[in-house]
Coordinates of C-alpha atoms and ligand atoms in Angstrom, one line a residue:
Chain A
X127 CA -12.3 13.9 -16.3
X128 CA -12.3 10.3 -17.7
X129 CA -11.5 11.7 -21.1
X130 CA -8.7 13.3 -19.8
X131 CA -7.4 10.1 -17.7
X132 CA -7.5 8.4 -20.8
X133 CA -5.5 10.9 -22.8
X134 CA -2.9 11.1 -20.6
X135 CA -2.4 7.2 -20.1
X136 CA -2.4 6.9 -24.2
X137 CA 0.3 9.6 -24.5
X138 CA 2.4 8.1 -21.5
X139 CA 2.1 4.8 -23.0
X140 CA 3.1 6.1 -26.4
X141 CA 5.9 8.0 -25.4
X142 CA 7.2 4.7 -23.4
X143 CA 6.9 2.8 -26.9
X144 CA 8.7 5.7 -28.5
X145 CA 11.5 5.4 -26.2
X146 CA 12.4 1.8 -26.6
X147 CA 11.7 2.1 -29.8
X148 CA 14.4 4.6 -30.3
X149 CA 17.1 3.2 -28.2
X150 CA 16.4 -0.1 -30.6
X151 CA 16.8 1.5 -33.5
X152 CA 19.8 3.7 -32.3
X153 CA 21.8 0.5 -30.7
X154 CA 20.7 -1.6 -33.9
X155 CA 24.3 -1.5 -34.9
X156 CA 25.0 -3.1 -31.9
X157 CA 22.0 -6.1 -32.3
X158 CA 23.1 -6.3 -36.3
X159 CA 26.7 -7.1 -35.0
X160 CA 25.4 -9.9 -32.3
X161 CA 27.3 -7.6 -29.8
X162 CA 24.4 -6.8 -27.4
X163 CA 24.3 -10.0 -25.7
X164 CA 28.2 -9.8 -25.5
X165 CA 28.5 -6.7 -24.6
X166 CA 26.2 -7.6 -21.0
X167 CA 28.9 -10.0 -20.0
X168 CA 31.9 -8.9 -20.7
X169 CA 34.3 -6.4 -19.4
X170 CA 35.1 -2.7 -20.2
X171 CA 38.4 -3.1 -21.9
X172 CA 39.0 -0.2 -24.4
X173 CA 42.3 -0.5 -25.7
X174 CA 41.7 -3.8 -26.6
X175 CA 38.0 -2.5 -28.1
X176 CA 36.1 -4.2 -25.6
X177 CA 33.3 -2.3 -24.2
X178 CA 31.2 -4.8 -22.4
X179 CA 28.6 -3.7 -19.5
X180 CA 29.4 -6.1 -17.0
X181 CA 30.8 -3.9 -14.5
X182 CA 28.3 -1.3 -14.8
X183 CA 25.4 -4.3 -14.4
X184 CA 26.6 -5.5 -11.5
X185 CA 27.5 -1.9 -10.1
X186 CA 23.9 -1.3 -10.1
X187 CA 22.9 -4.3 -9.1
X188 CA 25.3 -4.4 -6.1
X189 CA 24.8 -0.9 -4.8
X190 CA 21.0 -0.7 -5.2
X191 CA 20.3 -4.4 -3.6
X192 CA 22.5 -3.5 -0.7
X193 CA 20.8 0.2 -0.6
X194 CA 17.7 -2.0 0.0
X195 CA 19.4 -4.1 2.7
X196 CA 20.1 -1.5 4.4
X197 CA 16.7 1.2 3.6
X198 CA 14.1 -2.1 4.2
X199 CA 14.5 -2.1 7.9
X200 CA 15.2 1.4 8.3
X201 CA 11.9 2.0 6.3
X202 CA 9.6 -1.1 8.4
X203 CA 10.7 0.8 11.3
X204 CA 9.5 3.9 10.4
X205 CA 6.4 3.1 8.8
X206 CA 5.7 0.7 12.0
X207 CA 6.2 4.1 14.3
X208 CA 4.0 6.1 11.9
X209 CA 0.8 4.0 11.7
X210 CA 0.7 2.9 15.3
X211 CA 3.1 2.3 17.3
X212 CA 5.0 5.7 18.1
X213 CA 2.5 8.3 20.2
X214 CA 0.3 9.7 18.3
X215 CA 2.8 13.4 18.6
X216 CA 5.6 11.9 17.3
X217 CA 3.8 9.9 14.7
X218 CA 2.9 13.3 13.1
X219 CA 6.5 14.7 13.4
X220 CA 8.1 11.4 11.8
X221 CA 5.2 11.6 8.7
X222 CA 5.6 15.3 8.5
X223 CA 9.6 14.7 8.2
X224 CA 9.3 11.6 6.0
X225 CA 7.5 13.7 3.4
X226 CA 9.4 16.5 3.1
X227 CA 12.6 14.0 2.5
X228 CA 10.7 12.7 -0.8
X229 CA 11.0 16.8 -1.8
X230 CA 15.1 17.2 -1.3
X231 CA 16.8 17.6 -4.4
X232 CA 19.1 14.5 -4.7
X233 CA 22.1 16.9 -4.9
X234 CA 21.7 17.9 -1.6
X235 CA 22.0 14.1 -0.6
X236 CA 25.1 14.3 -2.6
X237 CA 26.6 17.1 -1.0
X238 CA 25.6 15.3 2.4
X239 CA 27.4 12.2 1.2
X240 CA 30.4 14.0 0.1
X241 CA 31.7 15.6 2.7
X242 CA 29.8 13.8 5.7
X243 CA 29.5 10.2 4.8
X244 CA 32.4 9.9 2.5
X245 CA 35.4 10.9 4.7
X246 CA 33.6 8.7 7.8
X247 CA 33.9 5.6 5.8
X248 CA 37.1 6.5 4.2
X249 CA 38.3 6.4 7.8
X250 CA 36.1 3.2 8.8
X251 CA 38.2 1.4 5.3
X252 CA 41.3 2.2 5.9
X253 CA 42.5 2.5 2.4
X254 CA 40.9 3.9 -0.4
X255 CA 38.9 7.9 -1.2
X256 CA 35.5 6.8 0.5
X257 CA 34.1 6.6 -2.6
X258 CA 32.7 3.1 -2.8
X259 CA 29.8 0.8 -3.0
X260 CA 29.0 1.3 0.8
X261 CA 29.0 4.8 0.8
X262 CA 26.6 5.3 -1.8
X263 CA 24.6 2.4 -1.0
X264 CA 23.9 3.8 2.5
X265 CA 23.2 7.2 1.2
X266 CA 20.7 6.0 -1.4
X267 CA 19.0 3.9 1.1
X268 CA 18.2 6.7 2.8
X269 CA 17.5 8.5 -0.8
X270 CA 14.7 5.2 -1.3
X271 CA 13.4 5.4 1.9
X272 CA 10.6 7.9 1.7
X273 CA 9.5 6.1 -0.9
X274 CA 9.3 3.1 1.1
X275 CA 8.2 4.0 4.5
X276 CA 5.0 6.1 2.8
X277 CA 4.0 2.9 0.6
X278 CA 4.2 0.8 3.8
X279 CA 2.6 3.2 6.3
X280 CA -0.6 3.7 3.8
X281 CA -0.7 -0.1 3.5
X282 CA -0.4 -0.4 6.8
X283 CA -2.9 2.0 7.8
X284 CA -5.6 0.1 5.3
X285 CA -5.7 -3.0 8.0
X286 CA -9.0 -1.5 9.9
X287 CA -9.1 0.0 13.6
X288 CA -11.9 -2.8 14.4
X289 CA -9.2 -5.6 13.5
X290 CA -6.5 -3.7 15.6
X291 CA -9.2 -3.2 18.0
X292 CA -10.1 -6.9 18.3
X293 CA -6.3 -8.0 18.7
X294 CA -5.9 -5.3 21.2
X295 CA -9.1 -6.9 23.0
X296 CA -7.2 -10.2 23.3
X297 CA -4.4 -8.9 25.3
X298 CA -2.4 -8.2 21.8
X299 CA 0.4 -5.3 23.0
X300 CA 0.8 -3.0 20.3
X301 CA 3.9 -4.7 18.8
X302 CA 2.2 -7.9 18.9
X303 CA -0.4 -6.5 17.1
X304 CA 1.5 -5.0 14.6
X305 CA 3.2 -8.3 14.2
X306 CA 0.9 -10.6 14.0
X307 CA -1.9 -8.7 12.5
X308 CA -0.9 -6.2 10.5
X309 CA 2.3 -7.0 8.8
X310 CA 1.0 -10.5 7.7
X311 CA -2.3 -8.4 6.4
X312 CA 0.2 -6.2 4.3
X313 CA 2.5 -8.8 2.6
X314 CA 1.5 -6.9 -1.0
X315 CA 2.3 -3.5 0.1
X316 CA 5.5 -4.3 1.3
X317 CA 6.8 -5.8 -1.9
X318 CA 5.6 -3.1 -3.4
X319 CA 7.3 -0.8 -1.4
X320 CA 10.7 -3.1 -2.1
X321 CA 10.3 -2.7 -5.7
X322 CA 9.5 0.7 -5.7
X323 CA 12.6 1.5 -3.6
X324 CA 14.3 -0.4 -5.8
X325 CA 13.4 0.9 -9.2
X326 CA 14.1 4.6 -7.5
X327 CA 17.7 3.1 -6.4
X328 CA 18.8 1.6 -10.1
X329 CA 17.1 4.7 -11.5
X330 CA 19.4 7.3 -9.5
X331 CA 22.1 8.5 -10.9
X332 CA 23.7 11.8 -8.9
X333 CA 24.6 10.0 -6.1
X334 CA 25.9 7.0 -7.7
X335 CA 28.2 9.3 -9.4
X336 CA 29.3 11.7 -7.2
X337 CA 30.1 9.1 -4.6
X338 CA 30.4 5.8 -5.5
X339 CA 34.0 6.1 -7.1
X340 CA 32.5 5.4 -10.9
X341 CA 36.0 2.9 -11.3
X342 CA 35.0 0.6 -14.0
X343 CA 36.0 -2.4 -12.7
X344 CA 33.4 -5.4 -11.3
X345 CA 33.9 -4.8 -7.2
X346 CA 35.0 -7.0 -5.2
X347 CA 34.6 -5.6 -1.8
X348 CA 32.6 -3.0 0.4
X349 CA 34.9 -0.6 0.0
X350 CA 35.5 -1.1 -3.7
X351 CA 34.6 1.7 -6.1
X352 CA 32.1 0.9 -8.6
X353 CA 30.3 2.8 -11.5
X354 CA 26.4 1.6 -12.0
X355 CA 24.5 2.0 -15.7
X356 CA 22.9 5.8 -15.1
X357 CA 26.4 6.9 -13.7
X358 CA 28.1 5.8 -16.9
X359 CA 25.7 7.0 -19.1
X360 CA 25.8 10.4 -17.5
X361 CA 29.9 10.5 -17.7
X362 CA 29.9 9.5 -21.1
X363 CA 27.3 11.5 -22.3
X364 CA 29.9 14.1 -20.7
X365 CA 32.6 13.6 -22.6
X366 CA 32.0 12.1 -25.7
X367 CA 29.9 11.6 -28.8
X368 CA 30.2 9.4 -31.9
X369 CA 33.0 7.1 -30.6
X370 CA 32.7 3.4 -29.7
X371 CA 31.9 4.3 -26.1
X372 CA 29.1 6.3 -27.2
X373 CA 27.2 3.8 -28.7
X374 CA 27.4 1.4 -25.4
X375 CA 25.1 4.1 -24.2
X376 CA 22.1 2.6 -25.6
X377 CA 22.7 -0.9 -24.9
X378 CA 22.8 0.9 -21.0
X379 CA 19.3 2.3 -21.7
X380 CA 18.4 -0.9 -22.7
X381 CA 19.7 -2.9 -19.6
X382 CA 18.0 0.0 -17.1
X383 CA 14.7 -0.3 -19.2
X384 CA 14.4 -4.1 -18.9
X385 CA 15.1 -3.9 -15.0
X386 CA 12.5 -1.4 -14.7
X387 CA 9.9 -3.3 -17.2
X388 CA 10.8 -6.3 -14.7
X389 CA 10.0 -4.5 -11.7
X390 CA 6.6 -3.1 -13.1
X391 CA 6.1 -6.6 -14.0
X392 CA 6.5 -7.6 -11.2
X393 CA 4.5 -5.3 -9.2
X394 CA 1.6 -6.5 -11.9
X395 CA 2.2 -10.3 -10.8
X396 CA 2.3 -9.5 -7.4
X397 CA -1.2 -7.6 -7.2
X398 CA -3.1 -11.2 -9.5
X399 CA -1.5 -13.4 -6.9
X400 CA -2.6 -11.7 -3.9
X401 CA -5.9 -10.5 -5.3
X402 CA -6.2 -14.5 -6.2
X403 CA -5.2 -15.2 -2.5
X404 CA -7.7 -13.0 -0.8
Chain B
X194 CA -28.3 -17.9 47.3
X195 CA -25.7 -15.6 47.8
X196 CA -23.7 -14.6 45.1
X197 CA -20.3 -12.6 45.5
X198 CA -19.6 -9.2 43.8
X199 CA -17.5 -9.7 40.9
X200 CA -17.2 -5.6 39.5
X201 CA -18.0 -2.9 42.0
X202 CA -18.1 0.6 39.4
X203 CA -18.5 3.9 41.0
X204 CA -18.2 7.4 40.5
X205 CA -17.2 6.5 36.5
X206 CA -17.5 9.3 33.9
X207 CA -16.8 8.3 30.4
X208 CA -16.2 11.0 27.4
X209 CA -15.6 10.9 23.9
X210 CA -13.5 14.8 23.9
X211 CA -16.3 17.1 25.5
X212 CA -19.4 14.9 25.1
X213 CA -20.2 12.9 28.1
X214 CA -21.5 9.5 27.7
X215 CA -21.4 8.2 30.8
X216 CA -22.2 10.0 34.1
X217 CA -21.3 9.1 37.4
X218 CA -22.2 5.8 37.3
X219 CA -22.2 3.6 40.0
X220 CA -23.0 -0.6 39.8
X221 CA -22.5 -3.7 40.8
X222 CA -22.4 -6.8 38.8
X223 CA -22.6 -10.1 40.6
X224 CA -20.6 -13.1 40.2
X225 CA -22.1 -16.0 37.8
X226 CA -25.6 -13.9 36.7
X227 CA -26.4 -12.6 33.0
X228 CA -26.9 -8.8 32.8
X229 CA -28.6 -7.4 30.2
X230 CA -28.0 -4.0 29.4
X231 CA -30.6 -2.6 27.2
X232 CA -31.5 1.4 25.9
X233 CA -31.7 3.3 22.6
X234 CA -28.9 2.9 20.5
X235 CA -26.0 5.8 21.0
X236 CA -26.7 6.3 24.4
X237 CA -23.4 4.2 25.3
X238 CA -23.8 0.8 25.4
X239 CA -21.1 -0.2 23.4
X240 CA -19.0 2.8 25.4
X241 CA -19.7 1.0 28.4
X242 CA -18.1 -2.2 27.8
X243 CA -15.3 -0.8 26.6
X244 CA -14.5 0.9 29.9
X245 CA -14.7 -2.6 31.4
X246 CA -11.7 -3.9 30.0
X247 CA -10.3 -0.3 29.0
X248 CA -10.2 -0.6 25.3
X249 CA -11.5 3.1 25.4
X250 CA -7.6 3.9 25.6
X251 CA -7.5 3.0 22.4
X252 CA -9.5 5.2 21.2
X253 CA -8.3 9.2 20.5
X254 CA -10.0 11.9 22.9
X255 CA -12.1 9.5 25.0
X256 CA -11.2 9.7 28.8
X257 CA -12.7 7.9 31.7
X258 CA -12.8 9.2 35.7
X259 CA -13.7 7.4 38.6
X260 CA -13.1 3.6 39.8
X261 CA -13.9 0.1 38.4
X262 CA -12.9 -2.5 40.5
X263 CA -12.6 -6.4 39.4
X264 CA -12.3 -9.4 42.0
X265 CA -9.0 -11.7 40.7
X266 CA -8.6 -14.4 43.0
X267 CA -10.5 -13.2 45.6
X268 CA -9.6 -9.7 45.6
X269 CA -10.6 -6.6 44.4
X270 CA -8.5 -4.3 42.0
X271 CA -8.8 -1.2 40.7
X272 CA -8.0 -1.9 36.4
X273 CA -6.9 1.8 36.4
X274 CA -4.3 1.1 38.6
X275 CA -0.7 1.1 38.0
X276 CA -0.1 -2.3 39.1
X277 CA -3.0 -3.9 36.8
X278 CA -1.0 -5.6 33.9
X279 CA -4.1 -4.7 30.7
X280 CA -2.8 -8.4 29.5
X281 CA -4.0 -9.9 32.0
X282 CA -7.2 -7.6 32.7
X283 CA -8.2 -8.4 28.8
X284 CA -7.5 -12.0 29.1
X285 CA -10.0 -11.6 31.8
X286 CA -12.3 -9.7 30.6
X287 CA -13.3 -11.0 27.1
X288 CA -15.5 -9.3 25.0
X289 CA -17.3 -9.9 21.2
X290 CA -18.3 -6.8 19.5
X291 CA -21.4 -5.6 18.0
X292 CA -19.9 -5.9 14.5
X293 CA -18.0 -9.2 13.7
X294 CA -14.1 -8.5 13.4
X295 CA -12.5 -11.4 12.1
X296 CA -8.7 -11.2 12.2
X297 CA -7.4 -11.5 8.7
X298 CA -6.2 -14.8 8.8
X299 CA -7.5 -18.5 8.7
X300 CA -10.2 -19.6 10.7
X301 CA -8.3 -21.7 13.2
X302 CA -5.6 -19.2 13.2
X303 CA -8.8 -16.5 14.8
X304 CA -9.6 -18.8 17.7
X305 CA -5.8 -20.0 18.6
X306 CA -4.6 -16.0 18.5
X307 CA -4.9 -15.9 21.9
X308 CA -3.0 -19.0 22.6
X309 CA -0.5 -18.0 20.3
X310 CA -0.2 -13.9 22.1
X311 CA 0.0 -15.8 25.4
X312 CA 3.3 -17.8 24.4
X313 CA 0.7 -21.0 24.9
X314 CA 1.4 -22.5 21.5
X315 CA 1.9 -26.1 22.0
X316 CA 0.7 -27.9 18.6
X317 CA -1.5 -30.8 19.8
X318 CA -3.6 -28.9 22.8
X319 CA -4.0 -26.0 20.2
X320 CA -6.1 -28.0 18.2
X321 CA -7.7 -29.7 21.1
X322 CA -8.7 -26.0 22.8
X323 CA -9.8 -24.8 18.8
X324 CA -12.3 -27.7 19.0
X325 CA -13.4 -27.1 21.6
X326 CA -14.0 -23.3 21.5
X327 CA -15.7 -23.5 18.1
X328 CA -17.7 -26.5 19.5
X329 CA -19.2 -24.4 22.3
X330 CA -20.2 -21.5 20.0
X331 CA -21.8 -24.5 17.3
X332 CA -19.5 -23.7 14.8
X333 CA -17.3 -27.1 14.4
X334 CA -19.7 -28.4 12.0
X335 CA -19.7 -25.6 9.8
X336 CA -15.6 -25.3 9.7
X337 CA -14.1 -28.1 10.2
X338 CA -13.2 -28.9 6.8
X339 CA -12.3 -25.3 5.9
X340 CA -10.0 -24.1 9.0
X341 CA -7.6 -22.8 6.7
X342 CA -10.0 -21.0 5.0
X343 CA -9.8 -17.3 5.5
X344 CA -11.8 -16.2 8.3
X345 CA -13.4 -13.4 6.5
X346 CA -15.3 -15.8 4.3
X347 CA -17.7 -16.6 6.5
X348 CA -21.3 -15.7 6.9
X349 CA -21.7 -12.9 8.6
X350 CA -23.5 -15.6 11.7
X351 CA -20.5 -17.7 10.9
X352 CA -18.1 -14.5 11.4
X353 CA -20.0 -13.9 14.6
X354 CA -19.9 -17.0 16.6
X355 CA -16.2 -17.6 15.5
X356 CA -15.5 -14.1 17.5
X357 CA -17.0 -15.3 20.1
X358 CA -15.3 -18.4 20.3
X359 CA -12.0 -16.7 20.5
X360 CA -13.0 -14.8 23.3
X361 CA -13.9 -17.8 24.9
X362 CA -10.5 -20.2 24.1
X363 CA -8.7 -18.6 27.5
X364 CA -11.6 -18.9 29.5
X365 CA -12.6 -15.3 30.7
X366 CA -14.0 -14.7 33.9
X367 CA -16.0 -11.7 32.6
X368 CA -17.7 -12.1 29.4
X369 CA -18.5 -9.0 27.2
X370 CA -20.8 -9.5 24.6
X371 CA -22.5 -6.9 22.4
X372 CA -25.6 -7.5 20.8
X373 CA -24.5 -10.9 20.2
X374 CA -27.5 -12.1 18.2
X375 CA -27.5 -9.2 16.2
X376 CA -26.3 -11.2 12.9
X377 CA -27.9 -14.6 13.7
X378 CA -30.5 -16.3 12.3
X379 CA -33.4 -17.6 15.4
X380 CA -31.6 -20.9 15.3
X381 CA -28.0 -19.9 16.0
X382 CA -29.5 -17.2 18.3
X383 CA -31.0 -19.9 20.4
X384 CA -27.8 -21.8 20.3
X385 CA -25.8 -18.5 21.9
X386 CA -28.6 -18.2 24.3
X387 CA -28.0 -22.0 25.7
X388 CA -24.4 -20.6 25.8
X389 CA -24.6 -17.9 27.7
X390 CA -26.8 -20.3 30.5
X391 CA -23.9 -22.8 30.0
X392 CA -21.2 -19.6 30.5
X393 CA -23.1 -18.3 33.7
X394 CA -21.5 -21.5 35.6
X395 CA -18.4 -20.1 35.2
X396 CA -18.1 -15.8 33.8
X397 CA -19.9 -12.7 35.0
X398 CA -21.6 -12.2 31.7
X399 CA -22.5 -8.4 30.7
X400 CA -24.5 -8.4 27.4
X401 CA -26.4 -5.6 25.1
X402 CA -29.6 -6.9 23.5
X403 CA -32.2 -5.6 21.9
X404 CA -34.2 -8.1 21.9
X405 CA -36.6 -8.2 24.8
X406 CA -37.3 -11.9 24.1
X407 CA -33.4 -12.3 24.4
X408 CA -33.7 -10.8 27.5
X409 CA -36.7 -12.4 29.4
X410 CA -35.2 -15.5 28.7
X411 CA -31.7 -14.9 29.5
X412 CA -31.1 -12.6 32.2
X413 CA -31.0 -12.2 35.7
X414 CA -30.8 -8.1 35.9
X415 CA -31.9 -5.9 33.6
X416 CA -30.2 -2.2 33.4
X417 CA -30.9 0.4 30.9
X418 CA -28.2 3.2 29.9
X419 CA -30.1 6.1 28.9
X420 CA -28.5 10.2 29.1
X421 CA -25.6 9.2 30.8
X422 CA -27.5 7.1 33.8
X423 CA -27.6 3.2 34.4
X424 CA -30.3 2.0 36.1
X425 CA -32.3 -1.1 36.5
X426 CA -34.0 -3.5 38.4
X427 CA -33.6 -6.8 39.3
X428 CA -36.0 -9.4 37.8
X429 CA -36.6 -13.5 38.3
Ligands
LIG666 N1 -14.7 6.5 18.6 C1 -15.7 7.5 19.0 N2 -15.3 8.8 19.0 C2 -16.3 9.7 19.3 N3 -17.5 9.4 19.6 C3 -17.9 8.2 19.6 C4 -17.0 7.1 19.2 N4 -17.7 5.9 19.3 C5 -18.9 6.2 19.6 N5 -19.1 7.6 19.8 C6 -20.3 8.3 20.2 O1 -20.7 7.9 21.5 C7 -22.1 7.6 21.6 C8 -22.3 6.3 22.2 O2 -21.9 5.3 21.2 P1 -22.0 3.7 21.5 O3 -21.3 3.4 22.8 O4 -21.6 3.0 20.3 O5 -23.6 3.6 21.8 P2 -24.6 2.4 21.7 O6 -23.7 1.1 21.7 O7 -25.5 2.5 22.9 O8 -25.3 2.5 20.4 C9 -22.6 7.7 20.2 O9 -23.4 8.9 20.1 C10 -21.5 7.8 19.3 O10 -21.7 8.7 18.2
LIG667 MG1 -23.5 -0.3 20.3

């Protein structure tokens, strides 16, 4: 089996390599020209041949830190009902339910968003389709939150029954216990579970692009439409190849790489400081 | 002397799912005296204690019939009953267990969680009460410079007597305590003997022991749980 292990973490490593390699050496006209660094500040403005990122950065910045705004509680909650504090019935159901949302195709979310969520907030702004950086930061917080909720109710459910049972033997109510004992005793899982969520939020791309509007332009509201890196990568990969738009493509792969490289970083840094702690 | 009646148990079953462990049990347990409950291990001990201040509810499958009564200020209460707030019945009722179970957090942070679960958190007496708990259970010296430590660094002994000190920072006026010298070395085992003559002045202490020294020189009442019965006699 070890064999094996080993294989398949050498080939997944390789292939990794082999993909930043590639999108290197395929954006290297873009390096060679000093236009990388540019392009991730500055606007999408064809006719005047500027393609810059910046819109697209902080489209996926925006909608999947406020997907986490709104999927962290929602997920705490959950989890909290799962290991503990929901009867022991209902905890099965909500477990049960939570992992068969990690198996729905995200199209289906999409559809869901579409015709459910997108009309409600259309009437909720006013103005506008629907289509903005609300809706599909709620629906993808809902996307994220499997992910979440299972992280933090197996972390959760690591802090041992003799612990609970010796708060419980104080006169600790179950919330208190949870509270006091095991949520402090779970600080690693839980920013696990944050960057997990939010690597699967920057990482999605159907729903960002069948209802978040995909306007290239940096929003300025809730309601604004927005288009984040995958959403522009899939459109343009749509339409075109071999034009100047087509080679921003690369310098997108780039931008999503680093964020996840940062947020497996940081999972690594979090793990040596707690370990260190404990 | 005449003591009064401090838990008044009859007609209890206990059950983990089908297997009984307790069976129709009746007892009485007298006001300031040291029971020792003694018997061969898996025959309930542990079980039993945990009826007292129903942490069995805790616990998936196990059910209890029958009454337990406790005297609070002077009268007797059924801890089954509707009206018995459990916060107040295990702020009575404290209890060590056979294995120590530090909380995961600092050592001073173990002893004041009972403070802190009662909304009794003023800064200064905190410490004060701290002191004084982990100075009953002859543990001060051995912490005071590492209170911030986490708890689950200590010895095993250390781990012990810190439990026990938390159970004692509200003052119970029943004291579980199973088989508390279990992890000691003789010294701090004589220490927690003293103790528990110092703690008769003021608890109903209930205590598993193995050790028939422990016993003889400790308690008032011996009873022995064997097959589901509890029976006893009274010695000294
Ligand atoms: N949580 C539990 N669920 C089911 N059975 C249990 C549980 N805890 C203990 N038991 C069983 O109940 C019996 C009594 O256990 P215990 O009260 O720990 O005995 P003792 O303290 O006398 O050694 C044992 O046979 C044990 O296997
Ligand atoms: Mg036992």
């Amino acid at each position: 089996m070890k064999p094996f292990f080993f294989i398949s973490a050498v080939i997944s490593a390789c292939v990794s390599v082999c993909i930043v390699l590639f999108m290197i050496i395929l954006g290297l006209p873009l390096f060679r020209e000093g236009l990388f660094f540019s392009m991730l500040t500055s606007p999408w403005n064809p006719s005047n041949g500027v393609f810059g990122l910046y819109p697209m950065i902080i489209g996926t910045l925006g909608i999947s830190s406020l997907a986490l705004v709104f999927g962290f509680p929602l997920s705490l909650g959950t989890a909290a009902l799962i290991s503990g504090l929901a009867p022991k019935p209902l905890a099965a159901v909500l477990r049960k339910t939570v992992q068969a949302m990690t198996g729905i195709p995200t199209v289906v979310y999409g559809f869901i968003g579409v015709f459910l969520l997108v009309p409600l907030i259309r009437n909720l702004a006013g103005e506008g389709s629907g289509m903005c950086i609300l809706s599909s930061a709620l629906l993808l917080s809902v996307l994220i939150s499997p992910t979440m909720i299972l992280t933090f109710s197996d972390t959760f459910d690591q802090v041992p029954v003799k612990t609970r049972m010796a708060a419980t033997a104080l006169g600790a109510t179950p919330v208190q216990t949870f509270l006091w004992v095991v949520l402090p005793a779970s600080k690693k899982g839980l920013v696990t579970g944050l960057i997990l969520g939010m690597g699967r939020a920057m990482g999605d791309t159907l729903i960002a692009l069948m209802i978040s509007g995909n306007a290239i332009a940096v929003p300025d509201s809730l309601f604004s439409p927005a288009r984040t890196l995958t959403a522009h990568i899939a459109l343009v990969i749509a339409s075109d190849f071999d034009s100047p738009e087509f080679k921003t493509l690369f310098a997108c792969g780039l931008v999503l790489y680093g964020f996840t490289a940062l947020s497996t970083l940081a999972v690594r840094a979090i793990d040596t400081v707690f370990r260190s702690e404990s | 002397m005449s003591r009064m009646e401090k838990i008044r148990i009859d007609d209890l079953s206990f059950a983990y799912g089908k297997r009984t462990i307790l069976n129709r049990v009746e007892a009485r347990f007298m006001e300031n005296t040291i029971t020792a409950i003694t018997g061969p291990s898996g025959q309930g001990k542990s079980s039993f204690l945990m009826v007292l201040n129903r942490l069995w509810e805790t616990i998936p499958g196990a059910h209890v019939t029958g009454r337990v009564n406790i005297r609070f200020d002077g009268e007797f209460r059924d801890i089954h009953h509707r009206s018995m707030p459990l916060t107040r019945l295990r702020r009575t009722v404290g209890m060590v267990f056979q294995t120590p179970n530090p909380l995961p957090m600092s050592v001073a942070g173990n002893v004041a969680f009972p403070l802190k679960l009662a909304g009794t958190g003023k800064r200064k007496n905190t410490e004060e009460r701290v002191e004084k708990a982990l100075s009953r259970v002859h543990l001060w010296d051995e912490v005071k410079d590492r209170l911030k430590d986490d708890a689950r660094k200590l010895s095993g002994g250390q781990q012990q007597r810190l439990c026990m000190a938390r159970a004692l920072v509200f003052e119970p006026e029943i004291l579980l305590l199973d088989e508390p010298a279990s992890s000691l070395d003789a010294k701090a085992a004589a220490g927690i003997e003293d103790l528990m003559l110092e703690l008769k002045n003021t608890c109903t202490l209930i205590v598993v022991s193995h050790s028939m020294d422990q016993v003889r020189r400790t308690a008032d009442r011996v009873l022995t749980l064997e097959s589901g019965e509890l029976h006893g006699c009274e010695s000294s």
